Amino acid sequence: MTLSNRIVMPAMDLNVCVDGEIHQEDIDHFAARAAGGTGLIITGASAIAFPVGAASTKEPGLSDDRFIPGLTALADAVHAAGSKLCVQSTHHGKISRIDTLQDRPLLVPSVPDYDLDMSAMADNTMDELKRMGAVTQGKKPSYHAATLDDIAWLIETWTDAAVRCMKAGVDAIEIHCAHGYVLSGFLNRADNKRTDQYGGTLENRARLACEVIASVKAAVGDKMAVIVRVAGEEFGQEGALTLEESCRAAALFEQAGADAIHVTGWGRNPFSNFTDGPLPNKVGAYASQAAEVKKHVSVPVISVGRMLPEVAEKGISDGSFDFAAMGRQLLADPDLANKIKAGTPEQVRPCINCYVCVQENFWDDTPICAVNPPLGNEGILPLEPTRTAQGVLVVGAGPAGLETARLLTLRGHKVTVIDKADRLGGTLWFSTLTTPDNERLLDWLTNEVKRLGIQVRLNTEVTPALVKEIGPDHVVVATGARRPRPDVPGASCRTCTPVTPSATSCWVARRRPTAVGCCAPSASSASSPASPRAPRRSAGSPRPSCRWARTSS
């Protein structure tokens, strides 16, 4: 398989399939990234035995020929846009929520002998807890340790799924051996306590994955590439897969027939270290693991984990890895690859690492993006140029006002932005003090305003007289939300200045806000260890996990 470039879109679940069948929303979503220049598109996790072993009824199914037409339509659309298509295949093992929903035990290598610390769930709202519980209707999971017959069934089912992908014209299949799914469970010591040929040594624990790889490769030959996704390292629990084990496993996978290794990471307790993996806070989180794996294999290595363009360029240039997978980056800007190729990286809309997209997966919904509203609704694109240009006055130069001005200008309208402040950004500017990634969004919006030649008037208060003087055809009021005062002593006192928790700083928000002035706490209580001062973080340092990001599954 030959790609147009080294940018890969890794699996990011969209949750828009209907009973496992791919529909137009999926096609539009992936075709947009293909048209944006991405070299390889990897679908969201697809269940080889759907609905058995599925985490959602909205994920693609691979277990029946009825799924082939949707896969074919997707492959055709991606090919027409100039890219190649890979289907990520898996059995979700102990994370198969649909098995729990439909009263099937979860297929695992060994029945778990540990419990996860769930204390972080206390940070969730009742609405969030209800939405997460609704996916399985509140049912508790049960477990079934795989027998040799189950293992033979897995190998056969995986192979049949690969053949269906091949019949649909798909270019590659990714065999998922990470993130706690069934092959991952066999691979690590924490989940695999078996004493037969599939447990004990690493070679035994990797045996099932190798048998799946070999069977799939024998069935598809050179008609499809076989990619294997493995955690370069697991975090947070005794018996987790180590980097040394991952390197040895990758070499075994290559011997079994893998054409490429996709190195990811996994935080084993999603309720405490989800941001260690699979969706990390750290930029280039698994680049060093990918580099180490590359030393042990001769096939190409893909690295993922907040792979910003500059990190990808460096890693590929110095030989640390061969391809860069950009998930959230491509959700934020489908045209990322084309913009980089054109020499205009400053035009790439940045992901601000807010985890809003990921949040929706926990209650089986379609991801949304804080910076890219059309995500999941790409059918509305492209925006058509207006037939009649009009004058628009945008009141407010915060993110909403600037984005409105940008879109209206792109459509051909004449826009003027006015703000009484002396700078662009509104409260987005303040949020950069606690969340440095937001500064990237502010820089991008500022550059777009300059690039598009949008007229901006700062230090100017909008009055009825000014609106009449300008005479716009339309006025957009984008002056931001009014935030309520916190319920703390001094909040209603006119001589006090309330200090409110920033909406963008979870560290601050988890501590009681105070007031400055006559109603402030005494010096002794203000300096109490129970109310520590939030440390100022340097740009690029990891921000604390949001409460819901620490409750992922």
XYZ file of C-alpha atoms in Angstrom:
553
model
C 0.000 0.000 0.000
C 1.434 3.360 -1.050
C 0.255 6.545 0.660
C 0.390 10.138 -0.568
C 1.997 11.318 2.679
C 2.862 10.175 6.200
C -0.182 11.611 7.987
C -2.600 9.031 9.390
C -6.009 9.573 10.919
C -6.271 7.048 13.765
C -9.543 5.531 14.905
C -11.823 8.103 16.531
C -15.284 6.687 17.209
C -18.070 8.737 15.630
C -21.057 6.682 16.846
C -23.363 7.341 13.900
C -23.805 3.822 12.493
C -27.271 2.283 12.669
C -27.179 -1.276 14.034
C -23.613 -1.628 12.796
C -24.273 -0.333 9.274
C -22.283 2.599 7.916
C -24.430 5.524 6.757
C -23.838 8.869 5.089
C -22.703 10.742 8.214
C -19.752 8.367 8.571
C -18.927 8.648 4.886
C -19.066 12.460 4.903
C -16.867 12.601 8.000
C -14.055 10.423 6.694
C -14.288 11.731 3.126
C -13.745 15.268 4.474
C -10.460 14.198 6.103
C -9.443 12.363 2.936
C -10.200 15.436 0.826
C -8.156 17.445 3.324
C -5.071 15.513 2.255
C -4.745 12.850 4.970
C -2.714 9.931 3.620
C -4.478 7.089 5.455
C -7.920 7.089 7.066
C -8.574 4.556 9.840
C -12.198 3.999 10.810
C -13.486 3.919 14.350
C -13.355 0.608 16.199
C -15.368 -1.989 14.242
C -16.749 -5.118 15.915
C -15.678 -8.373 14.275
C -18.613 -10.294 15.820
C -21.178 -7.488 16.015
C -23.139 -7.109 18.223
C -21.132 -9.615 20.254
C -18.006 -7.959 21.606
C -19.200 -4.464 20.652
C -18.952 -1.357 22.812
C -21.788 0.353 20.935
C -24.549 -0.486 18.494
C -23.435 2.667 16.685
C -19.997 1.306 15.775
C -19.391 -0.427 12.432
C -20.036 -4.160 12.294
C -17.948 -6.697 10.367
C -19.778 -9.921 11.224
C -22.211 -10.177 8.312
C -22.315 -9.527 4.573
C -25.004 -6.888 5.172
C -22.203 -4.590 6.319
C -20.299 -4.812 3.022
C -22.330 -2.170 1.082
C -21.630 0.495 3.709
C -17.944 -0.386 3.817
C -17.816 -0.272 0.011
C -19.458 3.152 -0.113
C -16.986 4.443 2.474
C -13.985 3.003 0.632
C -15.198 4.484 -2.658
C -15.631 7.940 -1.109
C -12.204 7.894 0.545
C -10.555 6.706 -2.678
C -12.349 9.377 -4.710
C -10.905 11.993 -2.352
C -7.373 10.669 -2.921
C -6.721 8.715 0.272
C -6.560 5.080 1.412
C -8.917 3.387 3.879
C -8.069 1.130 6.808
C -10.704 -0.544 8.993
C -9.859 -0.917 12.663
C -11.095 -4.344 13.787
C -11.602 -5.520 17.329
C -13.465 -7.505 19.927
C -13.796 -5.183 22.922
C -13.393 -7.933 25.521
C -13.956 -6.608 29.021
C -15.123 -3.259 27.611
C -17.926 -4.775 25.488
C -20.812 -2.736 26.852
C -23.325 -4.273 24.439
C -22.572 -7.738 25.820
C -23.464 -6.465 29.280
C -26.571 -4.752 27.908
C -27.702 -7.947 26.155
C -26.925 -10.194 29.139
C -23.824 -11.885 27.741
C -20.735 -12.392 29.881
C -17.647 -10.456 28.817
C -15.049 -12.588 27.018
C -11.725 -12.295 28.848
C -8.516 -14.338 29.146
C -9.059 -14.703 32.905
C -11.772 -13.498 35.267
C -10.470 -10.209 36.771
C -9.083 -10.556 40.294
C -8.891 -6.829 40.998
C -11.207 -3.858 41.433
C -10.602 -0.391 40.047
C -10.609 2.688 42.238
C -13.900 4.378 41.327
C -13.642 7.306 43.737
C -13.280 9.826 40.905
C -16.881 9.093 39.920
C -17.865 11.375 42.791
C -16.815 14.305 40.626
C -19.461 13.522 37.999
C -22.819 15.207 37.921
C -25.899 13.069 38.411
C -26.860 13.692 34.787
C -23.485 12.394 33.602
C -23.746 9.301 35.767
C -27.238 8.573 34.457
C -26.125 8.980 30.838
C -23.167 6.644 31.301
C -25.284 4.072 33.102
C -27.999 4.221 30.466
C -25.714 2.609 27.867
C -25.938 -0.713 29.731
C -29.245 0.116 31.468
C -27.389 -0.022 34.750
C -26.537 -3.711 34.406
C -23.378 -5.027 36.024
C -20.899 -7.035 33.916
C -20.186 -10.709 34.312
C -17.163 -12.525 32.899
C -16.326 -15.671 30.937
C -12.733 -16.924 30.716
C -12.049 -17.890 27.111
C -11.881 -21.598 26.344
C -9.860 -23.086 23.492
C -13.084 -23.203 21.464
C -13.604 -19.479 22.136
C -10.056 -18.785 20.975
C -10.589 -20.755 17.771
C -13.832 -18.826 17.231
C -12.026 -15.501 17.665
C -9.417 -16.391 15.053
C -12.025 -17.575 12.548
C -14.338 -14.613 13.146
C -11.501 -12.115 12.796
C -10.440 -13.709 9.529
C -13.986 -13.633 8.146
C -14.239 -9.951 9.073
C -11.005 -9.204 7.220
C -12.275 -10.968 4.093
C -15.420 -8.814 4.144
C -13.253 -5.706 4.322
C -11.237 -6.986 1.368
C -14.423 -7.588 -0.640
C -15.480 -3.999 0.104
C -12.294 -2.619 -1.472
C -10.660 -1.580 1.796
C -6.891 -1.036 1.597
C -5.830 -2.179 5.085
C -7.109 -3.723 8.285
C -5.888 -2.734 11.725
C -5.934 -5.492 14.349
C -6.444 -3.839 17.719
C -4.193 -5.292 20.398
C -4.381 -2.445 22.926
C -6.663 -0.389 25.206
C -7.942 -3.338 27.229
C -9.712 -5.083 24.342
C -9.586 -8.855 24.110
C -6.161 -9.292 22.439
C -4.735 -6.668 24.778
C -6.131 -8.608 27.712
C -4.261 -11.723 26.650
C -1.043 -9.751 26.149
C -0.592 -8.210 29.615
C 0.128 -9.922 32.937
C -2.543 -8.043 34.902
C -5.419 -9.539 32.907
C -3.930 -12.853 31.801
C -3.533 -15.366 34.626
C -3.807 -18.429 32.408
C -1.614 -21.493 32.853
C -2.124 -23.010 29.381
C -0.344 -22.218 26.101
C -1.963 -18.759 26.052
C -0.647 -17.600 29.419
C 2.573 -17.207 31.364
C 5.493 -16.135 29.178
C 5.205 -13.177 26.815
C 5.416 -15.561 23.858
C 2.390 -17.423 25.197
C 0.483 -14.238 26.019
C 1.132 -12.933 22.494
C 0.163 -16.255 20.920
C -3.503 -15.414 20.260
C -2.677 -12.063 18.643
C -0.054 -13.760 16.473
C -2.499 -16.469 15.425
C -5.076 -13.825 14.479
C -2.482 -11.868 12.504
C -1.232 -14.969 10.687
C -4.736 -16.144 9.809
C -5.809 -12.718 8.547
C -2.621 -12.304 6.518
C -3.054 -15.727 4.935
C -6.616 -14.830 3.934
C -5.946 -11.372 2.443
C -2.415 -11.848 1.124
C -1.082 -8.716 -0.522
C -4.552 -7.352 -1.300
C -4.724 -5.603 2.073
C -2.074 -4.353 4.451
C -2.239 -5.697 8.007
C -1.531 -3.116 10.721
C -1.312 -4.084 14.396
C -2.042 -1.563 17.123
C -0.264 -2.171 20.416
C 0.369 -0.129 23.543
C 3.993 0.864 23.713
C 3.349 0.973 27.425
C 0.441 0.609 29.850
C 0.135 2.771 32.950
C -1.282 2.650 36.437
C -1.430 -0.983 37.561
C 0.843 -3.837 38.597
C 1.254 -6.275 35.726
C 0.699 -3.630 33.053
C 2.414 -4.152 29.705
C 5.923 -2.698 29.820
C 7.851 -1.044 27.008
C 10.311 -3.940 26.943
C 7.438 -6.419 26.559
C 5.809 -4.274 23.884
C 9.015 -4.239 21.835
C 9.293 -8.012 22.012
C 5.610 -8.418 21.149
C 5.965 -6.115 18.129
C 8.759 -8.314 16.794
C 6.511 -11.362 17.214
C 3.695 -9.565 15.406
C 5.998 -8.807 12.485
C 7.022 -12.457 12.283
C 3.332 -13.407 12.226
C 2.670 -11.167 9.211
C 2.119 -7.593 10.390
C 2.945 -5.003 7.718
C 3.110 -2.093 10.194
C 2.989 -1.472 13.956
C 0.846 1.332 15.381
C 2.176 2.343 18.815
C -0.318 3.799 21.265
C -0.585 3.859 25.083
C -3.162 2.945 27.695
C -3.983 4.083 31.216
C -5.382 0.921 32.764
C -7.758 2.671 35.167
C -9.937 5.023 33.118
C -11.257 6.525 36.348
C -7.876 7.837 37.422
C -5.349 7.921 34.566
C -7.305 8.131 31.320
C -5.195 11.106 30.251
C -2.116 8.886 30.365
C -3.739 6.974 27.513
C -5.279 6.389 25.124
C -5.883 10.160 24.814
C -2.977 11.796 26.600
C -2.395 15.316 27.818
C 1.270 15.242 26.935
C 2.321 16.377 23.463
C 4.033 13.577 21.552
C 3.132 11.264 24.408
C 4.191 7.958 22.825
C 6.915 9.153 20.462
C 9.690 7.705 22.623
C 7.887 4.355 22.892
C 7.410 4.277 19.115
C 11.092 5.031 18.634
C 12.033 2.123 20.888
C 9.636 -0.261 19.142
C 11.119 0.774 15.791
C 14.501 -0.551 16.918
C 12.999 -4.053 17.151
C 11.083 -4.303 13.854
C 11.789 -3.732 10.171
C 8.229 -2.767 9.175
C 6.963 0.844 9.355
C 5.981 2.238 12.766
C 3.106 4.678 13.336
C 3.190 6.983 16.365
C 0.146 8.593 17.960
C -0.593 10.689 21.070
C -1.104 14.473 20.677
C 1.011 14.350 17.564
C 1.205 18.049 16.663
C 2.579 18.803 13.172
C 5.918 20.080 14.442
C 6.362 16.997 16.650
C 5.484 14.711 13.752
C 7.924 16.463 11.426
C 10.771 16.089 13.908
C 10.008 12.427 14.706
C 9.795 11.417 11.055
C 12.892 13.431 10.113
C 15.095 11.907 12.816
C 13.835 8.383 12.135
C 12.009 7.868 15.442
C 8.940 6.643 13.563
C 7.651 6.467 10.000
C 4.092 7.797 10.128
C 2.292 10.251 12.417
C -1.287 9.604 13.521
C -3.259 12.748 14.370
C -6.681 12.080 15.859
C -8.030 15.107 17.676
C -5.983 17.369 15.407
C -7.923 16.088 12.395
C -11.243 16.395 14.204
C -10.417 20.068 14.741
C -9.258 20.673 11.159
C -9.968 18.158 8.376
C -7.759 20.174 5.991
C -4.661 19.946 8.182
C -2.578 17.979 5.680
C -3.361 20.243 2.733
C -2.542 23.365 4.748
C 0.803 21.939 5.819
C 1.568 20.861 2.264
C 0.743 24.383 1.039
C 3.276 25.854 3.468
C 0.618 27.566 5.612
C 0.704 25.700 8.946
C -0.461 28.860 10.712
C -3.846 28.328 9.059
C -4.366 24.952 10.764
C -7.188 25.257 13.279
C -5.677 23.914 16.530
C -7.080 21.296 18.854
C -7.126 22.846 22.342
C -7.031 19.458 24.109
C -10.280 20.091 25.975
C -11.547 16.480 25.695
C -15.061 17.602 24.750
C -14.971 15.249 21.738
C -14.054 12.250 23.882
C -16.658 13.020 26.511
C -19.530 12.095 24.212
C -18.253 8.532 23.754
C -18.911 7.719 27.385
C -22.640 8.018 26.861
C -22.561 6.614 23.328
C -23.132 9.908 21.560
C -21.556 11.633 18.556
C -18.412 13.654 19.353
C -18.573 17.436 19.253
C -15.653 19.822 18.925
C -15.117 23.083 20.801
C -13.346 24.646 17.812
C -14.945 22.859 14.819
C -18.772 22.946 14.998
C -19.401 20.897 11.801
C -17.767 17.795 13.336
C -20.149 14.902 12.750
C -22.289 17.035 10.480
C -19.938 17.493 7.534
C -22.874 17.352 5.119
C -23.371 21.086 5.641
C -19.952 21.749 4.103
C -18.576 23.410 2.143
C -20.204 26.732 2.940
C -21.429 28.290 -0.284
C -20.425 31.856 -1.215
C -23.227 34.347 -0.767
C -25.040 35.663 -3.824
C -25.562 39.059 -2.214
C -22.785 40.508 -0.070
C -24.067 42.422 2.946
C -22.556 44.516 5.681
C -22.428 42.863 9.098
C -21.458 44.430 12.415
C -20.196 41.934 15.000
C -20.284 43.284 18.534
C -17.668 41.489 20.613
C -14.198 40.232 19.714
C -14.238 37.058 21.756
C -14.037 33.595 20.174
C -17.711 33.591 19.139
C -17.467 37.017 17.548
C -14.213 36.279 15.732
C -15.449 32.904 14.434
C -18.673 34.538 13.228
C -16.685 37.233 11.464
C -14.398 34.641 9.902
C -17.209 32.521 8.483
C -19.182 35.510 7.195
C -16.079 36.894 5.506
C -15.324 33.543 3.873
C -18.830 33.584 2.440
C -18.241 37.029 0.942
C -19.839 39.445 3.390
C -18.204 42.679 4.568
C -17.679 42.399 8.315
C -16.679 44.880 10.994
C -15.817 43.682 14.520
C -16.057 46.135 17.403
C -15.025 45.601 21.026
C -14.642 47.996 23.930
C -11.523 46.152 25.110
C -8.036 46.969 23.881
C -7.318 43.466 22.530
C -8.893 40.543 20.748
C -10.074 37.411 22.513
C -12.510 38.431 25.233
C -12.454 35.955 28.117
C -10.512 33.520 25.923
C -7.511 35.739 26.624
C -7.945 35.267 30.377
C -8.389 31.531 30.000
C -4.925 31.215 28.481
C -3.481 32.033 31.911
C -4.670 28.688 33.248
C -5.002 26.713 30.010
C -2.089 27.504 27.673
C -3.579 25.432 24.818
C -6.310 28.064 24.511
C -3.629 30.525 23.452
C -3.131 28.505 20.287
C -6.795 29.056 19.415
C -6.534 32.769 20.128
C -3.418 33.035 17.964
C -5.206 31.192 15.146
C -8.285 33.423 15.311
C -6.073 36.515 15.387
C -4.122 35.323 12.346
C -7.340 34.529 10.488
C -8.684 38.028 11.147
C -5.503 39.511 9.696
C -5.343 37.076 6.774
C -8.924 37.763 5.731
C -8.613 41.515 6.168
C -11.496 41.796 8.621
C -11.952 45.333 9.909
C -11.535 45.530 13.691
C -12.188 48.522 15.958
C -10.995 48.130 19.543
C -11.420 50.521 22.495
C -14.845 51.294 21.080
C -18.186 50.895 22.835
C -21.120 50.131 20.591
C -24.048 52.493 20.999
C -27.263 52.918 19.024
C -25.759 56.042 17.503
C -22.665 54.146 16.356
C -24.750 51.377 14.810
C -26.786 53.987 12.965
C -23.597 55.692 11.788
C -22.108 52.433 10.437
C -25.411 51.350 8.903
C -24.909 47.574 8.702
C -27.467 45.260 7.156
C -27.177 42.952 10.160
C -25.848 43.149 13.719
C -24.499 40.111 15.567
C -24.278 40.521 19.343
C -21.432 38.301 20.580
C -20.661 39.909 23.920
C -20.343 36.624 25.809
C -22.137 35.015 28.713
C -22.918 36.633 32.052
C -21.394 34.480 34.740
C -23.156 34.416 38.134
C -21.313 35.384 41.281
C -20.306 32.416 43.432
C -22.173 31.737 46.659
C -19.360 32.734 49.018
C -18.994 35.313 51.771
C -18.397 38.717 50.238
C -19.935 37.979 46.848
C -22.706 40.537 47.390
C -20.565 43.083 49.215
C -19.881 46.141 47.059
C -16.499 46.774 48.685
C -15.255 43.249 47.980
C -13.894 41.813 44.751
C -15.005 38.193 44.267
C -12.368 35.761 43.113
C -14.255 33.212 41.032
C -12.949 29.858 39.863
C -11.951 29.928 36.230
C -14.160 27.777 34.035
C -11.047 26.610 32.236
C -9.077 25.555 35.305
C -10.272 22.346 36.899
C -7.544 22.667 39.570
C -9.007 25.968 40.731
C -12.623 24.890 40.285
C -12.176 22.021 42.704
C -11.286 24.463 45.494
C -13.575 26.852 47.298
C -13.566 30.366 45.779
C -12.878 33.253 48.106
C -13.286 37.009 48.210
C -10.809 39.849 48.518
C -11.786 42.715 50.814
C -13.586 43.221 54.108
C -15.379 39.845 53.907
C -12.279 37.831 53.000
C -11.155 34.932 55.245
C -8.661 35.765 57.958
C -4.985 35.540 57.153
C -4.677 32.273 59.049
C -7.541 30.616 57.205
C -6.503 32.062 53.857
C -3.112 30.442 54.192
C -4.538 27.114 55.331
C -3.207 24.046 53.531
C -6.821 23.246 52.623
C -6.885 26.257 50.301
C -3.577 26.142 48.410
C -2.705 28.698 45.823
C -3.017 27.381 42.274
C 0.485 27.127 40.826
C 1.218 29.083 37.672
C 2.015 26.559 34.953
C 4.491 27.177 32.196
C 3.377 26.975 28.580
C 3.308 23.404 27.316
C 3.082 21.782 30.748
C 0.190 19.346 31.199
C -2.980 20.823 32.621
C -4.855 18.960 35.352
C -7.412 16.398 34.232
C -10.975 17.650 33.927
C -13.351 15.817 36.268
C -15.126 14.000 33.444
C -11.866 13.184 31.689
C -10.917 11.258 34.805
C -14.091 9.168 34.623
C -13.671 7.608 31.228
C -14.312 3.984 30.407
